[in-house]
Coordinates of C-alpha atoms in Angstrom, one line a residue:
Chain A
X1 CA 6.4 -3.7 -5.4
X2 CA 5.9 0.3 -5.2
X3 CA 5.3 1.6 -1.5
X4 CA 4.2 5.2 -0.2
X5 CA 4.8 5.8 3.8
X6 CA 2.6 8.4 5.6
X7 CA 2.6 9.1 9.3
X8 CA -0.5 7.2 10.8
X9 CA -1.8 10.5 12.8
X10 CA -1.4 14.2 12.6
X11 CA -2.5 16.6 15.5
X12 CA -3.1 20.3 14.9
X13 CA -4.7 23.2 16.5
X14 CA -7.2 24.9 14.6
X15 CA -6.2 28.1 13.0
X16 CA -2.9 26.4 12.8
X17 CA -0.8 24.9 9.9
X18 CA -0.8 21.0 9.3
X19 CA 1.7 18.9 7.2
X20 CA 1.2 15.5 6.1
X21 CA 4.0 14.3 4.3
X22 CA 4.1 10.9 2.0
X23 CA 7.3 9.4 0.9
X24 CA 8.4 7.2 -1.9
X25 CA 11.1 6.0 -3.9
X26 CA 11.9 8.7 -6.6
X27 CA 8.3 10.2 -5.7
X28 CA 9.3 13.5 -7.4
X29 CA 9.4 11.7 -11.1
X30 CA 5.9 10.4 -10.3
X31 CA 2.9 12.8 -10.2
X32 CA 1.3 12.8 -6.7
X33 CA -2.3 12.9 -5.8
X34 CA -4.0 13.7 -2.1
X35 CA -7.6 12.9 -1.2
X36 CA -9.7 13.4 2.0
X37 CA -12.0 10.9 3.3
X38 CA -14.5 11.6 6.4
X39 CA -16.7 9.0 8.0
X40 CA -19.4 7.5 5.7
X41 CA -17.9 9.7 2.8
X42 CA -16.4 8.6 -0.4
X43 CA -12.8 10.5 -0.7
X44 CA -12.4 13.5 -2.3
X45 CA -9.7 14.7 -4.8
X46 CA -7.5 17.6 -3.2
X47 CA -4.5 17.9 -5.2
X48 CA -3.0 16.6 -8.2
X49 CA 0.1 16.3 -10.2
X50 CA 1.5 17.3 -6.8
X51 CA 0.3 20.6 -6.4
X52 CA -2.7 21.5 -8.4
X53 CA -6.2 22.3 -6.7
X54 CA -9.0 21.2 -8.7
X55 CA -12.3 23.8 -8.7
X56 CA -14.1 24.0 -5.5
X57 CA -11.1 22.8 -3.0
X58 CA -10.3 25.7 -0.8
X59 CA -7.3 27.5 -1.1
X60 CA -6.0 26.4 2.4
X61 CA -4.8 22.8 0.9
X62 CA -1.6 23.2 -1.2
X63 CA 0.5 20.6 -2.2
X64 CA 4.3 20.1 -3.1
X65 CA 7.0 17.2 -3.9
X66 CA 10.9 17.4 -3.5
X67 CA 12.6 14.3 -3.7
X68 CA 10.9 11.6 -2.3
X69 CA 8.4 13.4 -0.2
X70 CA 5.1 14.7 -1.0
X71 CA 3.6 17.2 1.6
X72 CA 0.3 18.3 1.9
X73 CA -0.2 21.5 3.6
X74 CA -3.3 22.7 5.1
X75 CA -3.2 26.4 6.2
X76 CA -5.4 27.7 8.7
X77 CA -6.7 24.1 9.7
X78 CA -10.5 24.2 10.4
X79 CA -12.5 21.4 12.4
X80 CA -14.3 20.6 9.5
X81 CA -10.8 19.4 8.5
X82 CA -10.5 16.6 10.7
X83 CA -10.6 13.6 8.2
X84 CA -8.4 10.5 6.7
X85 CA -5.9 11.7 4.2
X86 CA -4.4 10.0 1.7
X87 CA -1.3 10.1 -1.0
X88 CA -1.5 8.2 -4.6
X89 CA 0.6 7.7 -7.0
X90 CA 1.2 5.6 -10.1
X91 CA 3.8 3.0 -10.7
X92 CA 4.1 0.5 -13.6
X93 CA 0.5 0.8 -14.6
X94 CA -0.3 0.2 -10.7
X95 CA -2.3 2.6 -8.5
X96 CA -0.6 3.0 -5.1
X97 CA -2.1 4.5 -1.9
X98 CA -0.3 5.4 1.2
X99 CA -1.5 3.8 4.3
X100 CA -3.5 7.5 5.1
X101 CA -3.0 9.9 7.8
X102 CA -5.5 10.6 10.5
X103 CA -5.9 14.4 11.0
X104 CA -7.0 15.3 14.2
X105 CA -7.9 19.2 15.1
X106 CA -7.6 19.6 18.6
Chain B
X1 CA -22.4 17.0 -13.9
X2 CA -20.3 13.9 -13.7
X3 CA -22.0 11.1 -11.5
X4 CA -21.3 7.8 -10.9
X5 CA -23.8 5.7 -9.0
X6 CA -23.1 2.3 -7.7
X7 CA -25.7 -0.7 -7.2
X8 CA -26.3 -1.3 -3.4
X9 CA -25.5 -3.1 -0.3
X10 CA -24.5 -7.0 -1.0
X11 CA -24.5 -9.4 2.0
X12 CA -22.4 -12.6 0.9
X13 CA -21.6 -16.2 2.0
X14 CA -17.7 -17.0 2.1
X15 CA -16.8 -18.9 -1.1
X16 CA -19.7 -16.6 -3.3
X17 CA -19.0 -14.2 -6.0
X18 CA -20.4 -10.7 -5.9
X19 CA -20.7 -8.0 -8.8
X20 CA -20.6 -4.5 -8.6
X21 CA -22.0 -2.1 -11.1
X22 CA -21.5 1.8 -11.6
X23 CA -23.0 3.7 -13.7
X24 CA -21.6 6.9 -15.3
X25 CA -23.3 9.9 -16.7
X26 CA -22.3 13.7 -17.4
X27 CA -19.4 12.7 -19.5
X28 CA -18.2 10.6 -22.5
X29 CA -18.1 7.6 -21.0
X30 CA -15.2 5.9 -23.0
X31 CA -12.7 9.1 -22.8
X32 CA -11.6 8.0 -19.3
X33 CA -10.3 5.1 -17.6
X34 CA -12.8 3.2 -14.1
X35 CA -10.7 2.5 -11.0
X36 CA -12.0 0.2 -8.5
X37 CA -11.1 1.1 -4.8
X38 CA -12.1 -0.5 -1.6
X39 CA -12.0 -0.1 2.0
X40 CA -12.3 -2.1 4.7
X41 CA -13.2 -0.8 8.2
X42 CA -9.9 0.3 10.0
X43 CA -7.9 -0.1 7.1
X44 CA -6.8 2.4 4.3
X45 CA -7.7 2.4 0.7
X46 CA -6.9 -0.4 -1.6
X47 CA -6.3 -0.2 -5.4
X48 CA -8.2 -3.3 -7.0
X49 CA -7.6 -2.3 -10.5
X50 CA -9.0 -0.3 -13.3
X51 CA -10.1 -0.7 -17.0
X52 CA -10.2 1.4 -19.7
X53 CA -13.7 1.6 -21.3
X54 CA -12.9 2.6 -24.8
X55 CA -10.2 -0.5 -25.4
X56 CA -11.4 -3.1 -22.8
X57 CA -8.2 -3.1 -20.9
X58 CA -7.9 -4.2 -17.7
X59 CA -5.4 -3.9 -14.5
X60 CA -5.6 -6.0 -11.6
X61 CA -3.8 -5.4 -8.6
X62 CA -1.6 -8.6 -8.2
X63 CA -3.6 -9.1 -4.7
X64 CA -6.7 -9.9 -6.7
X65 CA -5.5 -11.6 -9.6
X66 CA -7.5 -14.5 -10.7
X67 CA -10.3 -13.5 -8.6
X68 CA -11.3 -10.2 -9.5
X69 CA -13.1 -9.4 -13.6
X70 CA -13.8 -5.7 -14.8
X71 CA -16.1 -5.3 -17.6
X72 CA -17.9 -2.8 -19.5
X73 CA -21.4 -1.9 -21.0
X74 CA -20.6 0.8 -23.2
X75 CA -24.3 1.2 -24.3
X76 CA -25.2 2.1 -21.0
X77 CA -22.2 3.5 -19.5
X78 CA -21.7 1.1 -16.7
X79 CA -18.6 -0.6 -15.3
X80 CA -18.9 -3.7 -13.5
X81 CA -16.5 -5.4 -11.1
X82 CA -17.2 -9.0 -10.1
X83 CA -15.0 -10.6 -7.3
X84 CA -15.1 -14.4 -6.9
X85 CA -14.6 -16.8 -4.1
X86 CA -14.9 -14.3 -1.4
X87 CA -13.6 -14.3 2.2
X88 CA -14.3 -12.5 5.5
X89 CA -11.5 -10.2 4.7
X90 CA -13.0 -9.1 1.6
X91 CA -15.9 -7.6 4.0
X92 CA -15.4 -3.7 2.6
X93 CA -17.1 -0.6 0.6
X94 CA -16.3 -0.7 -2.7
X95 CA -15.9 2.5 -5.2
X96 CA -15.4 3.1 -8.4
X97 CA -13.8 6.4 -9.5
X98 CA -13.0 8.1 -12.5
X99 CA -9.5 8.6 -13.6
X100 CA -8.7 12.0 -15.4
X101 CA -5.0 13.0 -14.4
X102 CA -6.6 11.8 -10.6
X103 CA -9.4 9.8 -9.3
X104 CA -11.6 13.2 -9.8
X105 CA -15.3 11.7 -9.3
X106 CA -15.8 8.6 -7.0
X107 CA -19.0 6.6 -6.8
X108 CA -20.8 6.5 -3.5
X109 CA -19.6 3.4 -2.8
X110 CA -21.4 -0.4 -2.3
X111 CA -20.8 -2.1 1.0
X112 CA -20.2 -5.7 0.7
X113 CA -20.7 -7.9 3.7
X114 CA -19.2 -11.6 3.6
X115 CA -20.6 -14.1 6.5
X116 CA -21.8 -17.1 6.9

């Protein structure tokens, strides 16, 4: 079965840039999405189709995909960005999530 | 505005079944797939399956094949996910979400606790 691999944790200082990667075989040929989930809340869509940002998502969130890796970049990270982040793609009519990355802002 | 409102928390015994509902509003219900996802404590998001409300076609994750049934009632714009033969490791928050090039709207989640 298809797998997406994320680092379990990423740390960043306030105001700096955080990058969260998501690796999967031939990921560049599938569209990657990114979601943010804070404790006790439902996930929120941040990025779809690799790099598109829904209305209302701050511009500091951006996405890109190259080869087997999709990357979520958070520029000027704020304390309120501390959360779990998940990548997601489709493979053979199956929704696949990465294992999630806990972003710590310290 | 688009909303997905789920049923409330449930406590079930091992071996029982649970049925979670997801009422959609603010858009044409039959135009978008409904996806079901869960998150257990300390775990990540896990895809359970999805349903096309227009065709009635379903896709289930292999891990849930034989235990999950997804249905819809288009007259009340509501999707249902029933999970049977519950085990303690089915304890999780269950979410429904709309698929429109991504999971763009999510329900508030329904906590299902499986305990004897």
